[in-house]
mmCIF file of C-alpha atoms in Angstrom:
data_model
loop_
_atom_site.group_PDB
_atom_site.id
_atom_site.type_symbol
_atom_site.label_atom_id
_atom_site.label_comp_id
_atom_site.label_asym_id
_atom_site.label_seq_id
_atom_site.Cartn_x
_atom_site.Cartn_y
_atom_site.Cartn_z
ATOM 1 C CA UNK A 1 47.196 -50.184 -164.994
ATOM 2 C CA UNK A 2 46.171 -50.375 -160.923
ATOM 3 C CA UNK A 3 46.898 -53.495 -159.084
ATOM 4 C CA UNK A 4 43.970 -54.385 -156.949
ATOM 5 C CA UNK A 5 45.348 -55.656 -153.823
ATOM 6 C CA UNK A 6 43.250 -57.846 -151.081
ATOM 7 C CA UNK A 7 44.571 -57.841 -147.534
ATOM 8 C CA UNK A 8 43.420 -60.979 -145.605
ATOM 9 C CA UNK A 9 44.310 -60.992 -142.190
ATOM 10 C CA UNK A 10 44.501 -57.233 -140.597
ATOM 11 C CA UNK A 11 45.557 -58.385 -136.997
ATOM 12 C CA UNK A 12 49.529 -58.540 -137.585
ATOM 13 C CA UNK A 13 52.314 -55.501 -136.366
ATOM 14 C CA UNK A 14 53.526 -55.629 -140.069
ATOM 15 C CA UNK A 15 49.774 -54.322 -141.100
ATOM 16 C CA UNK A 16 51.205 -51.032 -141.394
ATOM 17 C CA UNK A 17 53.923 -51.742 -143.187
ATOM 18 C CA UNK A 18 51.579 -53.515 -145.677
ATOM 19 C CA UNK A 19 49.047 -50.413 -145.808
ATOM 20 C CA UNK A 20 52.068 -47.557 -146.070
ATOM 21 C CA UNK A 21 53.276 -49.341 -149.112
ATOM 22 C CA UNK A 22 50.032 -49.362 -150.837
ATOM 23 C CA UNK A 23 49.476 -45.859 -149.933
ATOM 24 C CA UNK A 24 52.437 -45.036 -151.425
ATOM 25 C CA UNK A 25 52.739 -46.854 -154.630
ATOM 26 C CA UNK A 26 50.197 -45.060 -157.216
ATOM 27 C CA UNK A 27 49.580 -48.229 -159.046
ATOM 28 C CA UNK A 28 48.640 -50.473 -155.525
ATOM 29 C CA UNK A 29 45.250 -49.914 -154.572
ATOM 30 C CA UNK A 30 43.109 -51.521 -151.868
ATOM 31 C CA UNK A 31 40.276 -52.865 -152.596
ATOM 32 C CA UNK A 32 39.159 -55.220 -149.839
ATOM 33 C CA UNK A 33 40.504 -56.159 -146.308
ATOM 34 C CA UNK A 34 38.942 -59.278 -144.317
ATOM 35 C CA UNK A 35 39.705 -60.489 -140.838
ATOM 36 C CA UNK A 36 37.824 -63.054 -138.976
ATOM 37 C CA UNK A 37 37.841 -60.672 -136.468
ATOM 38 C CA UNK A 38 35.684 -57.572 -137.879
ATOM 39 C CA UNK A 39 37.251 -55.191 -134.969
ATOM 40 C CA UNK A 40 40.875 -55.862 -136.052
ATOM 41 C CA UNK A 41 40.109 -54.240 -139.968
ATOM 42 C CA UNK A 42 41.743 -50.420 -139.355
ATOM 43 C CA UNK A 43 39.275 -48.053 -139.209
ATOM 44 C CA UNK A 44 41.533 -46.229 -142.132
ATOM 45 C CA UNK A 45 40.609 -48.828 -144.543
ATOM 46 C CA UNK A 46 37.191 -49.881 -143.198
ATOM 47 C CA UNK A 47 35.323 -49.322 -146.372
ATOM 48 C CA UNK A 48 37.218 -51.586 -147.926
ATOM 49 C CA UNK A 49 36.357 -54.420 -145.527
ATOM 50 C CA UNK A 50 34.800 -57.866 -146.858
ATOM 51 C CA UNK A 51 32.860 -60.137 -144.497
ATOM 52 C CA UNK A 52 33.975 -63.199 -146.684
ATOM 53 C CA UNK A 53 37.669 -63.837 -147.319
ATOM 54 C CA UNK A 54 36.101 -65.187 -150.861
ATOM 55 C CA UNK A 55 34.848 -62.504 -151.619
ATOM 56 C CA UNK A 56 38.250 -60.201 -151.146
ATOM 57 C CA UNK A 57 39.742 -62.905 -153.174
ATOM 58 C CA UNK A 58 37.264 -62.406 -156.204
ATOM 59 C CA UNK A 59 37.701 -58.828 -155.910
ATOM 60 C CA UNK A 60 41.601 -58.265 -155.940
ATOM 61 C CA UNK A 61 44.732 -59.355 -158.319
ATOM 62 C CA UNK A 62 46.824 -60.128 -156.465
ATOM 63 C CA UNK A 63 46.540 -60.991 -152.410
ATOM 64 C CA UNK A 64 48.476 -60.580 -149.088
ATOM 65 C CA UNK A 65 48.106 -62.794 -146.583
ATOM 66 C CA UNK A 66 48.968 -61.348 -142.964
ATOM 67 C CA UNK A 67 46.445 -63.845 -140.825
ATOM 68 C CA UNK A 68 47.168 -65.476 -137.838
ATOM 69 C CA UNK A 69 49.396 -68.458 -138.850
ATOM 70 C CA UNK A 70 46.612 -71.262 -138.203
ATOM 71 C CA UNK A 71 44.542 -69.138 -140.860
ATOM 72 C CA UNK A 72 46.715 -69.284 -143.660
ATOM 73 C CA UNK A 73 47.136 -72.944 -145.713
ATOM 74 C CA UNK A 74 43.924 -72.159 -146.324
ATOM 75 C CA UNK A 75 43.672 -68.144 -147.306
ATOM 76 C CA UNK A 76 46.444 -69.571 -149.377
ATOM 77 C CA UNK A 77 45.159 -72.444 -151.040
ATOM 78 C CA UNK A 78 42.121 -70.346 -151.664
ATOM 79 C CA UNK A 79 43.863 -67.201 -153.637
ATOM 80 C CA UNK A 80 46.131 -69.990 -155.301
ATOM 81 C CA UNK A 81 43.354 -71.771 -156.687
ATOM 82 C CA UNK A 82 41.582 -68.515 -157.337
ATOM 83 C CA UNK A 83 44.518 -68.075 -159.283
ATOM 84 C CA UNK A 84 45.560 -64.360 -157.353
ATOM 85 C CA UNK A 85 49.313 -64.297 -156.548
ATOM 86 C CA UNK A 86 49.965 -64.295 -152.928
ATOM 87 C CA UNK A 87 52.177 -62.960 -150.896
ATOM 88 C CA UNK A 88 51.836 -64.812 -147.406
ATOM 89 C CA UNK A 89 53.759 -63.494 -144.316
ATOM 90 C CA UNK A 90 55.944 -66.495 -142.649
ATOM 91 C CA UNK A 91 55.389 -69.132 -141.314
ATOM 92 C CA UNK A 92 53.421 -70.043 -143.838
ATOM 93 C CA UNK A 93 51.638 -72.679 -141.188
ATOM 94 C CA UNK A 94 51.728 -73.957 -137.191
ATOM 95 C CA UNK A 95 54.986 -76.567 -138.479
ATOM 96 C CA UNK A 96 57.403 -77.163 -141.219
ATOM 97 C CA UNK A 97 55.284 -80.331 -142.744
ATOM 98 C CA UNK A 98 52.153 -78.051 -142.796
ATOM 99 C CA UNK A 99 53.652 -75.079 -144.672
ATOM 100 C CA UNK A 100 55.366 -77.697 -147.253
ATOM 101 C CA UNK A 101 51.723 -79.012 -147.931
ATOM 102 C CA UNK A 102 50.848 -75.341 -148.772
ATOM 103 C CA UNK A 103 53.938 -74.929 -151.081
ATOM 104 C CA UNK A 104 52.881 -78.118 -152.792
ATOM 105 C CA UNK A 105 49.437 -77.042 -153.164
ATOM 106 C CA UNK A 106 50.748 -73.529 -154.460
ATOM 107 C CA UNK A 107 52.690 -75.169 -157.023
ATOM 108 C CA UNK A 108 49.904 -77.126 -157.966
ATOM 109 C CA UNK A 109 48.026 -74.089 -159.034
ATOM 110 C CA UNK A 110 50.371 -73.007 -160.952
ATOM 111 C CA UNK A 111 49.835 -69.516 -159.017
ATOM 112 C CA UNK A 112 52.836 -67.250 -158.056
ATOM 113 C CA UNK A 113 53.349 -67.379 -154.411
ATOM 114 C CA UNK A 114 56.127 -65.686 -152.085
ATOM 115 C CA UNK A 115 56.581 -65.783 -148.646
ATOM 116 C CA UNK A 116 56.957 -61.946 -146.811
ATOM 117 C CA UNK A 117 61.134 -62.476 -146.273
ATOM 118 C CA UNK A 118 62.186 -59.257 -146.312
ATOM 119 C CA UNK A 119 65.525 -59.419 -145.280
ATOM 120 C CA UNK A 120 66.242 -60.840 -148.799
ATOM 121 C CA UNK A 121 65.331 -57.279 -149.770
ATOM 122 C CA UNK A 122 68.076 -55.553 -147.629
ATOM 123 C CA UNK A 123 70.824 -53.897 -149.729
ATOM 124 C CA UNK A 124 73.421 -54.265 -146.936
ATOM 125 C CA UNK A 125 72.589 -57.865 -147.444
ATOM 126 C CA UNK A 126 73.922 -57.890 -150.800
ATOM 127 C CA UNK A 127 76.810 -55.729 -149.999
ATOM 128 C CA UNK A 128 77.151 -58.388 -147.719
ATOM 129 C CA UNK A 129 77.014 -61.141 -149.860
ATOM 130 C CA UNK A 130 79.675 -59.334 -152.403
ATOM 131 C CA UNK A 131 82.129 -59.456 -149.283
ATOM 132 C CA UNK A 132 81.794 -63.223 -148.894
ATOM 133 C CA UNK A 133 81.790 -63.992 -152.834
ATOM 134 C CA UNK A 134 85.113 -61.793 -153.267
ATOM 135 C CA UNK A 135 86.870 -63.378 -150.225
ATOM 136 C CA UNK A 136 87.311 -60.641 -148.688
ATOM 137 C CA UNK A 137 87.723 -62.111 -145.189
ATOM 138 C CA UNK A 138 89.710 -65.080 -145.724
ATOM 139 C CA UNK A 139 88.859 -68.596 -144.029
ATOM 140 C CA UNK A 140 85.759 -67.704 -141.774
ATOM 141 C CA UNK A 141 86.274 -68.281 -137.957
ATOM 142 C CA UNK A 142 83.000 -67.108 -136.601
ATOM 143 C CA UNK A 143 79.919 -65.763 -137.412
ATOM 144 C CA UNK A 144 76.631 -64.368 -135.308
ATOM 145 C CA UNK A 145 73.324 -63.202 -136.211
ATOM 146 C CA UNK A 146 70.960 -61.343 -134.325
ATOM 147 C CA UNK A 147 67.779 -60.179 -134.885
ATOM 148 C CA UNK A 148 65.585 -58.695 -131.759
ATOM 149 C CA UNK A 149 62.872 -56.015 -131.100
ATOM 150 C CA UNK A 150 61.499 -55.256 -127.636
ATOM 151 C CA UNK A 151 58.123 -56.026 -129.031
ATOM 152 C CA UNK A 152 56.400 -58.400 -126.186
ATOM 153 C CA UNK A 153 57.480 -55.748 -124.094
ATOM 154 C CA UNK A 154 55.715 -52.907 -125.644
ATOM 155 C CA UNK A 155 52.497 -54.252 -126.047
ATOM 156 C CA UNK A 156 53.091 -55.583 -129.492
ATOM 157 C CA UNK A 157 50.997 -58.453 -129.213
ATOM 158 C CA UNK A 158 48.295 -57.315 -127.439
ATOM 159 C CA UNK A 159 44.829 -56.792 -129.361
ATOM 160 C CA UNK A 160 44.345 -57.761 -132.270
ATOM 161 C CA UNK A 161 47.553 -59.537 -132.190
ATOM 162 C CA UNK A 162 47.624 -61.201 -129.134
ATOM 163 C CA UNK A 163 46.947 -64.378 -131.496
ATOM 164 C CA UNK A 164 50.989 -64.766 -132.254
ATOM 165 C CA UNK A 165 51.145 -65.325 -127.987
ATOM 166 C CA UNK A 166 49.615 -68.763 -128.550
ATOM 167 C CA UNK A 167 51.165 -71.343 -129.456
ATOM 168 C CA UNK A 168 47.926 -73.136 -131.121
ATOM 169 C CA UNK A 169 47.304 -69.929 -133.455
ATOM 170 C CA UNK A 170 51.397 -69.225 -133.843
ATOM 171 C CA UNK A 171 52.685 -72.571 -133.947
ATOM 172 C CA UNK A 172 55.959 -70.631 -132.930
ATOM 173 C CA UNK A 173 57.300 -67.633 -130.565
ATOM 174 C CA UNK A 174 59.611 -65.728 -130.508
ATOM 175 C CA UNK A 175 62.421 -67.359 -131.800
ATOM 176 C CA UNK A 176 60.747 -69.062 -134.596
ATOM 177 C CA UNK A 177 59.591 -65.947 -135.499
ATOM 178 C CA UNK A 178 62.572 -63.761 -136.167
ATOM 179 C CA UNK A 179 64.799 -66.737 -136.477
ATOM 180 C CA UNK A 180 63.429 -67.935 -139.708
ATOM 181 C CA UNK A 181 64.417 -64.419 -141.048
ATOM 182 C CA UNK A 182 68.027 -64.955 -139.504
ATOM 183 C CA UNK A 183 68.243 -68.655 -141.029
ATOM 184 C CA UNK A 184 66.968 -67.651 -144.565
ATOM 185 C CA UNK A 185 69.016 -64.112 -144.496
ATOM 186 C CA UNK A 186 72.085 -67.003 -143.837
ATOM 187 C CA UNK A 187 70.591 -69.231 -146.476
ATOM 188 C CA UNK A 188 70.591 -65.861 -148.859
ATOM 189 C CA UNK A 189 74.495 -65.077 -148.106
ATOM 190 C CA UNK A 190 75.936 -69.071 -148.222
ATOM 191 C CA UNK A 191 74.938 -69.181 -152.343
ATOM 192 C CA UNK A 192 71.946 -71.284 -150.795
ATOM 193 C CA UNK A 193 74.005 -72.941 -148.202
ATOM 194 C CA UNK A 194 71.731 -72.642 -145.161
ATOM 195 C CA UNK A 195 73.404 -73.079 -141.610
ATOM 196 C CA UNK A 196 73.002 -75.881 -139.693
ATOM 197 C CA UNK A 197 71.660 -75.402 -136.411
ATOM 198 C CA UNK A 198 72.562 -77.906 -133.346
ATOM 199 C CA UNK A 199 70.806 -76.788 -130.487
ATOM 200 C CA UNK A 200 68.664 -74.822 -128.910
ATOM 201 C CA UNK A 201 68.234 -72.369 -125.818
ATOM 202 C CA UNK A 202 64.568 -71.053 -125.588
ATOM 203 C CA UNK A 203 63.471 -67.984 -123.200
ATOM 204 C CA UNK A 204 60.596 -68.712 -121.864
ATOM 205 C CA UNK A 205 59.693 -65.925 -120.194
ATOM 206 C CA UNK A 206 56.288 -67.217 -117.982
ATOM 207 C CA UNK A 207 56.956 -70.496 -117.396
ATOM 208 C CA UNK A 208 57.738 -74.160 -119.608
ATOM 209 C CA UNK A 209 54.357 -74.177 -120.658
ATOM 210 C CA UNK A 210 54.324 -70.929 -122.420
ATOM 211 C CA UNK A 211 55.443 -69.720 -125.714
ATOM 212 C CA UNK A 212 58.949 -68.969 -125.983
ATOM 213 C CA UNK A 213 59.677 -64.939 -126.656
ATOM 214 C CA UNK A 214 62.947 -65.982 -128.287
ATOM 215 C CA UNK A 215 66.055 -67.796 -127.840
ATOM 216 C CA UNK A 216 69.586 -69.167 -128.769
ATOM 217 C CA UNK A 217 71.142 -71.732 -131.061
ATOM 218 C CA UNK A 218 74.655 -72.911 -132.121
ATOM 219 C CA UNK A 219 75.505 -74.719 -134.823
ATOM 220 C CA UNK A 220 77.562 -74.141 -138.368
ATOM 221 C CA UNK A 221 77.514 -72.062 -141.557
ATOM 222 C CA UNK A 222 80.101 -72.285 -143.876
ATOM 223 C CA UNK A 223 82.070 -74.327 -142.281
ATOM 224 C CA UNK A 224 82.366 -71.543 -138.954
ATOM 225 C CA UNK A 225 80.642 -72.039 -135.609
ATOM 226 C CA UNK A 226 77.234 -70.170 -135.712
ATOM 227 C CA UNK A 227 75.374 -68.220 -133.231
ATOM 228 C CA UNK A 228 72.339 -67.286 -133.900
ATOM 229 C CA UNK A 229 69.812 -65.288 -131.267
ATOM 230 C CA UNK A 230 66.343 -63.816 -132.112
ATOM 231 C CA UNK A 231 63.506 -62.549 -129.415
ATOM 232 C CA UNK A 232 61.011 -60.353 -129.198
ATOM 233 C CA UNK A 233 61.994 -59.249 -125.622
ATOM 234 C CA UNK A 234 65.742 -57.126 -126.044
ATOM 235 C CA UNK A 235 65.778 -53.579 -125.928
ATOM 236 C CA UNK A 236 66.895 -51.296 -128.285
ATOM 237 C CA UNK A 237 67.271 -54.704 -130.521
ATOM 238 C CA UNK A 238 68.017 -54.354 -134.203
ATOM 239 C CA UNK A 239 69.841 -57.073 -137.018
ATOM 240 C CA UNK A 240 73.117 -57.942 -136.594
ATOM 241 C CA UNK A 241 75.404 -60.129 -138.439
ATOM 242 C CA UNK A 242 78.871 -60.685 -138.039
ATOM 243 C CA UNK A 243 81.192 -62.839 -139.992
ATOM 244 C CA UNK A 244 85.151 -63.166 -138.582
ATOM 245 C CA UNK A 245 87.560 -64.344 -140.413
ATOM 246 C CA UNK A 246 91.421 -64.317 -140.820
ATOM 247 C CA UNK A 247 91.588 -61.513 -143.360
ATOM 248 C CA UNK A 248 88.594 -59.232 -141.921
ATOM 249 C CA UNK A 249 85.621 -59.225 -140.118
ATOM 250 C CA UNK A 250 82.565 -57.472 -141.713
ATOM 251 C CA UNK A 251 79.945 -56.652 -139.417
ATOM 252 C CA UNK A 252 76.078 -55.940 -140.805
ATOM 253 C CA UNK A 253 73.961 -53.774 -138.591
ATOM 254 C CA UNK A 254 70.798 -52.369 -139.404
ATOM 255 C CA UNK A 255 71.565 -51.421 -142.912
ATOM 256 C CA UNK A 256 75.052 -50.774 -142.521
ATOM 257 C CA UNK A 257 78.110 -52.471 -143.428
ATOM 258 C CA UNK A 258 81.225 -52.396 -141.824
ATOM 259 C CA UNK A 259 84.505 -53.978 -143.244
ATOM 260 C CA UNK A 260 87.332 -54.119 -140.928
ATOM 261 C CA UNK A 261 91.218 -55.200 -142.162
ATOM 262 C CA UNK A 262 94.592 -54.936 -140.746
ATOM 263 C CA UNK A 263 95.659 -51.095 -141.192
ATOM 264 C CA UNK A 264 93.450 -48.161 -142.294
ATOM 265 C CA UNK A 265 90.111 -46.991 -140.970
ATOM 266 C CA UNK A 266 87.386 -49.863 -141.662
ATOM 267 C CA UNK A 267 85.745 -49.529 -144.649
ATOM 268 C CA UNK A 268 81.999 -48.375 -144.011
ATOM 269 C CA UNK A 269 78.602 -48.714 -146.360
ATOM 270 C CA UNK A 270 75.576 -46.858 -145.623
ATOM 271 C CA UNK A 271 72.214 -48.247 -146.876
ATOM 272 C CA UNK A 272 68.337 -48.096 -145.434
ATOM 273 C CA UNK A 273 67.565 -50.255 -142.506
ATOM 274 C CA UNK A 274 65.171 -53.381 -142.733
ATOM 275 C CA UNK A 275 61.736 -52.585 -143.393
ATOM 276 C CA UNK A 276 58.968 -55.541 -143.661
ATOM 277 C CA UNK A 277 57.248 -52.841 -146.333
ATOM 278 C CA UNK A 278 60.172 -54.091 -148.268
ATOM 279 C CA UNK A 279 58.906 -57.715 -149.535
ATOM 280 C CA UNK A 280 55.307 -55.915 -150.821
ATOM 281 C CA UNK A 281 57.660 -53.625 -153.194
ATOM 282 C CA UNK A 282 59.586 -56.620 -154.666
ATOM 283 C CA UNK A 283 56.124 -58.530 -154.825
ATOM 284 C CA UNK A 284 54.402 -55.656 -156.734
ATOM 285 C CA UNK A 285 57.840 -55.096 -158.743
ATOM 286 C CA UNK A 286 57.190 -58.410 -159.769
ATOM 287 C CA UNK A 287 54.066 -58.705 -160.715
ATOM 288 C CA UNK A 288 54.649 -55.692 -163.294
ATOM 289 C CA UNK A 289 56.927 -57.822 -164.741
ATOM 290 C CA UNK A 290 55.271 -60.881 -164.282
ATOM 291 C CA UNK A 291 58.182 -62.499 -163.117
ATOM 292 C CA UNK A 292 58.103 -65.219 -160.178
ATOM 293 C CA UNK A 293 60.669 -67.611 -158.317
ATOM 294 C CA UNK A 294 58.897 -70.837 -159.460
ATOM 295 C CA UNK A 295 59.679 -71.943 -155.965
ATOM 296 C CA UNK A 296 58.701 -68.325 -154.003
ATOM 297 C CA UNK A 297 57.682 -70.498 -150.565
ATOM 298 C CA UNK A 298 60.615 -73.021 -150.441
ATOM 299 C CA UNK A 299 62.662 -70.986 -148.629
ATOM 300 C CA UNK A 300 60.577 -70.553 -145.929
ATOM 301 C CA UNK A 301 59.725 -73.916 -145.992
ATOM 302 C CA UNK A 302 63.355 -74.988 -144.985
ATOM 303 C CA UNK A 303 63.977 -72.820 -142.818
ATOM 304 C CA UNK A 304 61.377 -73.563 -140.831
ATOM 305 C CA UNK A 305 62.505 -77.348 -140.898
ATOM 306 C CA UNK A 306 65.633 -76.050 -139.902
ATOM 307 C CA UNK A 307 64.222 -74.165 -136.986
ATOM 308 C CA UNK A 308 62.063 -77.155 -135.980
ATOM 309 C CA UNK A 309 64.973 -79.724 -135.705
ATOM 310 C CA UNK A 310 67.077 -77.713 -133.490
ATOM 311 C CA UNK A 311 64.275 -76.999 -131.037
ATOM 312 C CA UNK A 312 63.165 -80.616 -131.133
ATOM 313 C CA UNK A 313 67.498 -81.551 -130.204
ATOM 314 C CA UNK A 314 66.993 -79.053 -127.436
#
């Protein structure tokens, strides 16, 4: 049976992503996209194209939520109460207290809701994760993550999405952006154990007064120093993790994983790189199985408090 899909929110770079997965899924089908902005619908799925995000709503089963982050507590009260799963991409609002209001109401409705985390889809994640449960690496010493694109440099934000540039429509920049990924893919590994994050070192690449296109943090995870770095400004970037410790190290990058041990060659796994596409499979998968974390938002509802308390330390 066809799963009618409503996109709200068509100025985002992971639009694509979003449209390639419901081109290729024969049971996704589009039948409405909205923006507030009628010029940033693709002309591709222009016929499809609602001037009422109501209407979309009333028109689809289930609902993805790619708006500018000021937008979207209410696109997703609305499909919540509507009673449409949602999938909303993260932050799910401008701060931490915001998007917890949203969760709440969510939960309220009794509607399944998930936030787009797609690193939680990664397999090289869980291989990951199966490294760390088996002890495979002995007492950790160290660990960094990483996760950067060159996308402010490329023009990524411009158009349609020059909306993720301000700080009044974003609520974060760079760092917040890829970062929450970084802290929830950390989050994912620990058994739930999300790092803690000291301080902060923002780049801000025109001035104080604009938004950050990434930045630095230290803190712990584990019970290891932490580094974690995310921006949208470092060419070739890519996701990195690496965990050190006095039996191994095991490095993550892209979708590969790499264990390393005294004597022999290190141990290598192959797997697909991160693709954002990735969360809209495992939100459709679950909706043919009707299936839902109770809680799909909490996640990025921490770590986004997490995030906000090491900026605010500095």
């Amino acid at each position: 049976m066809p799963i009618d899909v409503a996109l709200l929110g068509c100025g985002h770079p992971h639009v694509a992503d979003v449209l390639g997965v419901l081109a290729s899924e024969p049971d996704l089908r589009l039948t409405a996209a909205w923006d507030a902005d009628r010029s940033a619908v693709p002309v591709a799925v222009a016929g499809a194209a609602t001037t009422h995000a109501e209407t979309a709503i009333r028109r689809a089963d289930a609902v993805v939520i790619c708006a500018p982050v000021d937008q979207r507590p209410m696109l997703a009260t609305q499909a919540a109460r509507a009673g449409r799963p949602l999938l909303v991409e993260k932050p799910l609002a401008r701060s931490a207290a915001e998007a917890a209001g949203v969760a709440r109401e969510v939960a309220r409705s009794r509607t399944p809701g998930e936030a787009a985390l797609f690193l939680r889809e990664l397999p090289a994640l869980s291989r990951l994760r199966g490294v760390l449960r088996e002890g495979l690496l002995g007492r950790l010493g160290s660990v960094t993550a990483s996760y950067t694109h060159p996308g402010v440099l490329d023009g990524w934000f411009d158009g349609p999405a020059a909306w993720m540039r301000d700080p009044a429509r974003a609520g974060v920049g760079g760092f917040g952006d890829l970062g929450l990924h970084l802290v929830d893919a950390l989050a994912a590994l620990g058994r739930d154990e999300p790092p803690r994050l000291a301080a902060v070192t923002l780049d801000r690449a025109d001035g104080r007064r604009s938004i950050d296109v990434g930045g630095v943090a230290v803190g712990t995870w584990l019970g290891a120093p932490l580094t974690v770095q995310a921006s949208w400004a470092i060419r070739p970037g890519g996701l990195e993790l690496v965990a050190a410790g006095a039996a191994g190290t095991a490095t993550l990058r892209g979708g590969t994983v790499e264990l390393a041990r005294d004597g022999g060659e290190p141990t290598r796994w192959v797997g697909p790189p991160p693709s954002a596409g990735e969360a809209l499979r495992a939100f459709a998968a679950r909706l043919r199985a009707r299936r839902f974390d109770p809680d799909g938002l909490t996640a990025a509802v921490h770590a986004q408090e997490i995030l906000e308390r090491a900026v605010a330390v500095g």
